[in-house]
PDB file of C-alpha atoms in Angstrom:
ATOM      1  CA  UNK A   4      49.743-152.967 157.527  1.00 39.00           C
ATOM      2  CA  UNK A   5      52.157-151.189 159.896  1.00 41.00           C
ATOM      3  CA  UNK A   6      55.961-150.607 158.644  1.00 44.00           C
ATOM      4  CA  UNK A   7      58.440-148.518 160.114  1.00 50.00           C
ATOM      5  CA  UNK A   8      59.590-146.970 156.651  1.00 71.00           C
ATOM      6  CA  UNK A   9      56.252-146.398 155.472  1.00 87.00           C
ATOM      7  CA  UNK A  10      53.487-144.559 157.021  1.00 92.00           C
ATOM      8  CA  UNK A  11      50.461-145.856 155.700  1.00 94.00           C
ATOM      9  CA  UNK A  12      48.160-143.628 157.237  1.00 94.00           C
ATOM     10  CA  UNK A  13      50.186-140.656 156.623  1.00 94.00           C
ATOM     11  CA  UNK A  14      50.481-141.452 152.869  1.00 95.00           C
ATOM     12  CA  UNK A  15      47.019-141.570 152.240  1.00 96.00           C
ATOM     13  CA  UNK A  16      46.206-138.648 154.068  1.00 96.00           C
ATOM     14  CA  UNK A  17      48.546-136.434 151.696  1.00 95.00           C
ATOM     15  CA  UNK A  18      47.549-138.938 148.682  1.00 96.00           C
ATOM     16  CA  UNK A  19      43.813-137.426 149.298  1.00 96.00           C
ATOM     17  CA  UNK A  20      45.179-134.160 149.820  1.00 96.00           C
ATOM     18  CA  UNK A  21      46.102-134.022 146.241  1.00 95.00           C
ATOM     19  CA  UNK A  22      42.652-133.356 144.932  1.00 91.00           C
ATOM     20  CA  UNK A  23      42.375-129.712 147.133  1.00 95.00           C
ATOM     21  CA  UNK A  24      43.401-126.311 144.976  1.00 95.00           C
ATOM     22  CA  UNK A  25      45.550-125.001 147.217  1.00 97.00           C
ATOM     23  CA  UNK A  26      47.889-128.196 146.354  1.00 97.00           C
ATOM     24  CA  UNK A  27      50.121-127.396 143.318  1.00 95.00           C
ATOM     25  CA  UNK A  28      52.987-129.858 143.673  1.00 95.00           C
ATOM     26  CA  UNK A  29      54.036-132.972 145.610  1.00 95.00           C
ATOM     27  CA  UNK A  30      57.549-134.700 145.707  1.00 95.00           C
ATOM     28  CA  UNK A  31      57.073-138.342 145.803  1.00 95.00           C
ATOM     29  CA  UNK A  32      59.976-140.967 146.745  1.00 94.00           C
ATOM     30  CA  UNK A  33      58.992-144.806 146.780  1.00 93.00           C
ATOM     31  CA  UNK A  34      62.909-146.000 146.974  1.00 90.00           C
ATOM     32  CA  UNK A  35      62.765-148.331 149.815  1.00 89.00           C
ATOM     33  CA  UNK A  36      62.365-152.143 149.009  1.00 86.00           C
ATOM     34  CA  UNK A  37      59.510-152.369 151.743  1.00 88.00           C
ATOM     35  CA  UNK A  38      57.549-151.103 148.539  1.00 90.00           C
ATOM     36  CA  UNK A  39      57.591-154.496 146.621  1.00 88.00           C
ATOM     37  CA  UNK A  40      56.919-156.778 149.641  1.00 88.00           C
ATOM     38  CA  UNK A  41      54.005-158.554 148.749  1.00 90.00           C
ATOM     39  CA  UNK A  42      51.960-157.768 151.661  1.00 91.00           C
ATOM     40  CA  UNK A  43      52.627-154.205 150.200  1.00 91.00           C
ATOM     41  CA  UNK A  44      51.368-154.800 146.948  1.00 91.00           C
ATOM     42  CA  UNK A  45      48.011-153.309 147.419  1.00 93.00           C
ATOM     43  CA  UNK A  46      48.949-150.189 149.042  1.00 95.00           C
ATOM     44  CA  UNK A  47      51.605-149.260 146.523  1.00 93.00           C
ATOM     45  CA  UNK A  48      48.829-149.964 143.493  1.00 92.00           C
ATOM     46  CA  UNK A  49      46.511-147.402 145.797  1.00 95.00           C
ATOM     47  CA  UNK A  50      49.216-144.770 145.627  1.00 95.00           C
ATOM     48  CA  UNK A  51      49.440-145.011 141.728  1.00 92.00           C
ATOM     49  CA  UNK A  52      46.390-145.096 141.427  1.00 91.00           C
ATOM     50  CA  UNK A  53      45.871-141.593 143.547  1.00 94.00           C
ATOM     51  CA  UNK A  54      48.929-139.710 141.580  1.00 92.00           C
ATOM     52  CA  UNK A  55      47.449-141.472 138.341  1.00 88.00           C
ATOM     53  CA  UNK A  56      44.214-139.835 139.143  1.00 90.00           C
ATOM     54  CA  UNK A  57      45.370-136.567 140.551  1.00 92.00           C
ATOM     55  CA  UNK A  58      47.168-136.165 137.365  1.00 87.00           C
ATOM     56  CA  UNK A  59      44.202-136.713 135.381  1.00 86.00           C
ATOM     57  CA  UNK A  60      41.741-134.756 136.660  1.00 89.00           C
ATOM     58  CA  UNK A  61      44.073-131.711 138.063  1.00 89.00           C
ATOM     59  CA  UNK A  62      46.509-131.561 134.850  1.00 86.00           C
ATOM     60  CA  UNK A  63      48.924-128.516 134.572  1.00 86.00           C
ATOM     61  CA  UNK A  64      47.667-126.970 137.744  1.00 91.00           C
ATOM     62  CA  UNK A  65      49.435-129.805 139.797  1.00 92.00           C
ATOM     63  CA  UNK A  66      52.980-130.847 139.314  1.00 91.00           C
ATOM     64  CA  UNK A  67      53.919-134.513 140.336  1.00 91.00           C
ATOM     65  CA  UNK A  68      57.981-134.932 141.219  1.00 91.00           C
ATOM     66  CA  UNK A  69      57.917-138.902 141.567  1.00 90.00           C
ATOM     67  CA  UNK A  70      61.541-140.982 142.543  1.00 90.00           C
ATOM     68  CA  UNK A  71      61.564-144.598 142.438  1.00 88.00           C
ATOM     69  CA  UNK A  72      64.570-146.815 141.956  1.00 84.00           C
ATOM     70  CA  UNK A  73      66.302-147.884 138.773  1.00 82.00           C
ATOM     71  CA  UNK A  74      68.409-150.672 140.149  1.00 78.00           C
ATOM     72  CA  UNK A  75      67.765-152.938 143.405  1.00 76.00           C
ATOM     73  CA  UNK A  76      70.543-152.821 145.171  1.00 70.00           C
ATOM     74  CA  UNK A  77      72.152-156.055 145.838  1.00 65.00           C
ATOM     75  CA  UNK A  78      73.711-156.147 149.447  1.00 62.00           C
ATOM     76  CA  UNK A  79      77.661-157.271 149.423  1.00 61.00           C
ATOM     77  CA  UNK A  80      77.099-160.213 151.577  1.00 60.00           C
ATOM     78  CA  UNK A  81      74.545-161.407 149.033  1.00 61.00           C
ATOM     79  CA  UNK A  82      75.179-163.464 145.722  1.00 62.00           C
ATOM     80  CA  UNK A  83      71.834-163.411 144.488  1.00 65.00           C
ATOM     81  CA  UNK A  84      68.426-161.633 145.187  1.00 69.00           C
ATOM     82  CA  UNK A  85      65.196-162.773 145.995  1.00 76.00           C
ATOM     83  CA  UNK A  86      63.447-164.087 142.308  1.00 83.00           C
ATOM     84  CA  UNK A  87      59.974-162.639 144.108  1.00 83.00           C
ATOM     85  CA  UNK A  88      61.556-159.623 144.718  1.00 82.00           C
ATOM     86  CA  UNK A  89      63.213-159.076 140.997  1.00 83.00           C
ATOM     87  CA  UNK A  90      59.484-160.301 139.742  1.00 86.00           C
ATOM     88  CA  UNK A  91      57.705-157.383 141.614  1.00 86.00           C
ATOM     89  CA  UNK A  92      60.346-155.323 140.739  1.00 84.00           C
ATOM     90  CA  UNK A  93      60.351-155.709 136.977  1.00 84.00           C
ATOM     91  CA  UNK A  94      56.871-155.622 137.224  1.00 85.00           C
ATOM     92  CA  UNK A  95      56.150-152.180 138.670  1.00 85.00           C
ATOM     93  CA  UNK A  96      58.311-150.709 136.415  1.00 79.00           C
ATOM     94  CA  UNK A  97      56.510-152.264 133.502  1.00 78.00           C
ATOM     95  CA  UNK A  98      52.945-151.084 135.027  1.00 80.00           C
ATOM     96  CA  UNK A  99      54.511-147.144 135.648  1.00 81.00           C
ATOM     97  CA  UNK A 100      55.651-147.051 132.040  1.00 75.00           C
ATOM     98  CA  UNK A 101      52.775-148.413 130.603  1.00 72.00           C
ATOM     99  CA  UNK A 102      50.779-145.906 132.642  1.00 72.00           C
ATOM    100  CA  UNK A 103      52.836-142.903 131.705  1.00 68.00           C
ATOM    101  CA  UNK A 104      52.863-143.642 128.411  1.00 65.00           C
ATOM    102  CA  UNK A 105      48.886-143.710 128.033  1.00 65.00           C
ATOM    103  CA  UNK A 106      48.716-140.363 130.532  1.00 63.00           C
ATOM    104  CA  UNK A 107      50.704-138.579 127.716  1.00 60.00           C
ATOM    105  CA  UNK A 108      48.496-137.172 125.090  1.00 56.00           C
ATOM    106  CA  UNK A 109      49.917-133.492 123.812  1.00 56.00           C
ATOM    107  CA  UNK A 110      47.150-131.491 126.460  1.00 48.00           C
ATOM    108  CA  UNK A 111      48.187-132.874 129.731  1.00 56.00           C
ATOM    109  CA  UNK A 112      51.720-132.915 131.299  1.00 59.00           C
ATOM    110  CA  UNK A 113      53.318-136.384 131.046  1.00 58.00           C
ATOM    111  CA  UNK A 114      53.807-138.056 134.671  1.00 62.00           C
ATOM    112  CA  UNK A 115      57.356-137.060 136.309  1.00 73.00           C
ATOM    113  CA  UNK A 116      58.484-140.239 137.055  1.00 82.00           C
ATOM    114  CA  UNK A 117      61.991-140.257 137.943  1.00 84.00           C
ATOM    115  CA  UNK A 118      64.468-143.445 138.203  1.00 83.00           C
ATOM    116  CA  UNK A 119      67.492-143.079 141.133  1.00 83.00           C
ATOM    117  CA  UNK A 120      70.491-144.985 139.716  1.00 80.00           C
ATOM    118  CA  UNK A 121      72.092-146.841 142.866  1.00 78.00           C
ATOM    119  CA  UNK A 122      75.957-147.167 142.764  1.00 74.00           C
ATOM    120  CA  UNK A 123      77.094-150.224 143.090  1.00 71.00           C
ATOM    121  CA  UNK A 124      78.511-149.904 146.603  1.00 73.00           C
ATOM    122  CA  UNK A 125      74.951-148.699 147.538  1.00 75.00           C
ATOM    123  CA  UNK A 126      73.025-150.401 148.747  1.00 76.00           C
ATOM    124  CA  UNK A 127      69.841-147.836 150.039  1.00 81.00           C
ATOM    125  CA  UNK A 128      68.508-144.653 148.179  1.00 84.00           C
ATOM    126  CA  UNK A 129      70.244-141.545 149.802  1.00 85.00           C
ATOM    127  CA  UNK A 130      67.096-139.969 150.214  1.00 89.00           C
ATOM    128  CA  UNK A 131      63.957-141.435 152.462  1.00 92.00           C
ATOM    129  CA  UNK A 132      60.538-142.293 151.286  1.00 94.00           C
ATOM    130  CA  UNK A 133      57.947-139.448 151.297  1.00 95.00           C
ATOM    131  CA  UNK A 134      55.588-137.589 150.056  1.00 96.00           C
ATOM    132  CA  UNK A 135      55.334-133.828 150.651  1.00 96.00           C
ATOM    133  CA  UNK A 136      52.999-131.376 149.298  1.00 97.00           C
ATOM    134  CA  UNK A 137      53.302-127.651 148.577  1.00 97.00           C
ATOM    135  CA  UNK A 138      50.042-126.392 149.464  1.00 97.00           C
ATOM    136  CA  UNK A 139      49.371-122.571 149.372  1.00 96.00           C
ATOM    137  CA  UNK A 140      53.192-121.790 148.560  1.00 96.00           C
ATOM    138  CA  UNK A 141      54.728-124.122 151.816  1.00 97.00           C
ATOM    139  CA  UNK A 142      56.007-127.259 151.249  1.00 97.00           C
ATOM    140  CA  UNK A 143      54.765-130.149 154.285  1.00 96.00           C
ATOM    141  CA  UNK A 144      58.496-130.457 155.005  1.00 96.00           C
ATOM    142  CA  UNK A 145      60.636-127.915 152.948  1.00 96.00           C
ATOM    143  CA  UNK A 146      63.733-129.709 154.117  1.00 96.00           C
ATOM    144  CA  UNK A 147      62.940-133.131 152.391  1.00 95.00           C
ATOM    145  CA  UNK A 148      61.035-131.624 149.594  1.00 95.00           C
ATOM    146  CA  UNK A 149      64.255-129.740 148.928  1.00 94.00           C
ATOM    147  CA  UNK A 150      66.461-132.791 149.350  1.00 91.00           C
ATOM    148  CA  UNK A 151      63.822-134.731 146.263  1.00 90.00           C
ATOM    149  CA  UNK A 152      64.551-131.771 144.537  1.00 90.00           C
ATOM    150  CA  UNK A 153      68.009-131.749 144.009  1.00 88.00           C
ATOM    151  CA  UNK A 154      68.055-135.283 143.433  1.00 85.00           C
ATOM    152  CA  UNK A 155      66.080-135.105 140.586  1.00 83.00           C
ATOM    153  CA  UNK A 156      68.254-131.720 139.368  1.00 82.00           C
ATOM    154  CA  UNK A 157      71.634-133.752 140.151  1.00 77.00           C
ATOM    155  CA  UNK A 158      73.046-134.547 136.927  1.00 68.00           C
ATOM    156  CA  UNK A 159      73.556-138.536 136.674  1.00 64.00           C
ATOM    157  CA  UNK A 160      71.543-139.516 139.260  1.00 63.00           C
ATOM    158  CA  UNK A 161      68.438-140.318 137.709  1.00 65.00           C
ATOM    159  CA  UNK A 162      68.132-141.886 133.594  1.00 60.00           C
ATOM    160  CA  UNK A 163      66.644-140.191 130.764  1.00 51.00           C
ATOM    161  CA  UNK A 164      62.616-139.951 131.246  1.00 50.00           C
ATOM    162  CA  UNK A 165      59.677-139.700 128.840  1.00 45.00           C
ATOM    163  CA  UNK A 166      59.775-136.293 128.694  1.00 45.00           C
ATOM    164  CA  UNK A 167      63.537-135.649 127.960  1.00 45.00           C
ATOM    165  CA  UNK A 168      63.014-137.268 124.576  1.00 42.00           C
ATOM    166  CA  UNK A 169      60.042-137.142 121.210  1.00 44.00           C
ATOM    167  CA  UNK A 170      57.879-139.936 121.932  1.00 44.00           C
ATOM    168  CA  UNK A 171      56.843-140.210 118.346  1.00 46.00           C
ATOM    169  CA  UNK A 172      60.672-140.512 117.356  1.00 45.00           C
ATOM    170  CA  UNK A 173      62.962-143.687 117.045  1.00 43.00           C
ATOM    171  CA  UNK A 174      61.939-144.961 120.162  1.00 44.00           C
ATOM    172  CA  UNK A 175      58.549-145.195 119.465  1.00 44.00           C
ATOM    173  CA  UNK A 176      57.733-148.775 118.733  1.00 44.00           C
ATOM    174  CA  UNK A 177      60.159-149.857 121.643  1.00 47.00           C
ATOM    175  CA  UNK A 178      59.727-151.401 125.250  1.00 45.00           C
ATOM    176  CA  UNK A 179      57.541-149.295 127.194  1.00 49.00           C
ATOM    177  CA  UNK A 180      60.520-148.884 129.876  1.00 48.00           C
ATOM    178  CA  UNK A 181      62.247-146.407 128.009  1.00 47.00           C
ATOM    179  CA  UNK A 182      59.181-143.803 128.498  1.00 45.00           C
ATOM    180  CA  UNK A 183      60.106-143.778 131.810  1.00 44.00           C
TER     181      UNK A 183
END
């Protein structure tokens, strides 16, 4: 399970390291469409899994900044995308808001799970795939935990999220999508 874009080993190395106290924040950034390749599909449910879990059992004294996309971009040569792709697409989504909405009881900090709009002449994220920790006051790599962090801050670039609105409100009773 070698890929270029995504450093398997490396991942779960920092993925583990998210249990240790001196780790009080990681950016996150699953953007790149390697994620929903099928031969993929176990590895990316082992990293929810490990931010599900870190979540859980650190709480408040661990901050999760995750990116994932909103939109696949669709390249300008190409009419139509692949129906697998769209499928495992549509279904992570569905599987992260489900999630986030059940990790969001009043206690514990709701999962930071933000969605990267694409333009339509885009056709990758503008940020790479990553995952950086700050442990003991250092970020892994302060330049691309920076970069995640404007993202997220850059107004437009990433939908309204769980916790930017009442989850007992009007949306309540709607798709789970919307707690994203």
């Amino acid at each position: 399970m070698t890929d270029s874009v995504i450093d398997v080993t490396t991942w779960r190395e920092r993925l583990a390291d998210l249990e240790a106290s001196e780790v009080s924040a990681a950016v996150v950034v699953q953007c790149d469409q390697a994620w929903l390749r099928p031969d993929l599909t176990a590895f990316r449910n082992e990293v929810d899994q490990a931010l599900m879990t870190a979540q859980l059992r650190r709480g408040d004294r661990l901050t999760i900044t995750r990116i994932i996309l909103h939109n696949l971009p669709l390249a300008p040569a190409t009419v139509h995308r692949s129906t697998a792709l769209d499928r495992a697409f549509g279904e992570w989504h569905h599987r992260l808001s489900a999630a986030g909405v059940l990790l969001c009881p009043g206690s514990r900090p709701a999962p930071r799970i933000h969605r990267l709009i694409l333009r339509g002449d885009q056709t990758r994220a503008p940020i790479p795939d990553m995952v950086e920790l700050l442990k003991n006051g250092d970020w892994t790599d302060q330049h691309r935990a920076d970069l995640v962090l404007r993202t997220v801050e850059t107004t437009g670039a990433t939908p309204l999220t769980g916790y930017d609105m009442d989850l007992d409100g009007p949306f309540g009773d709607a798709d789970p999508s919307i707690y994203m």
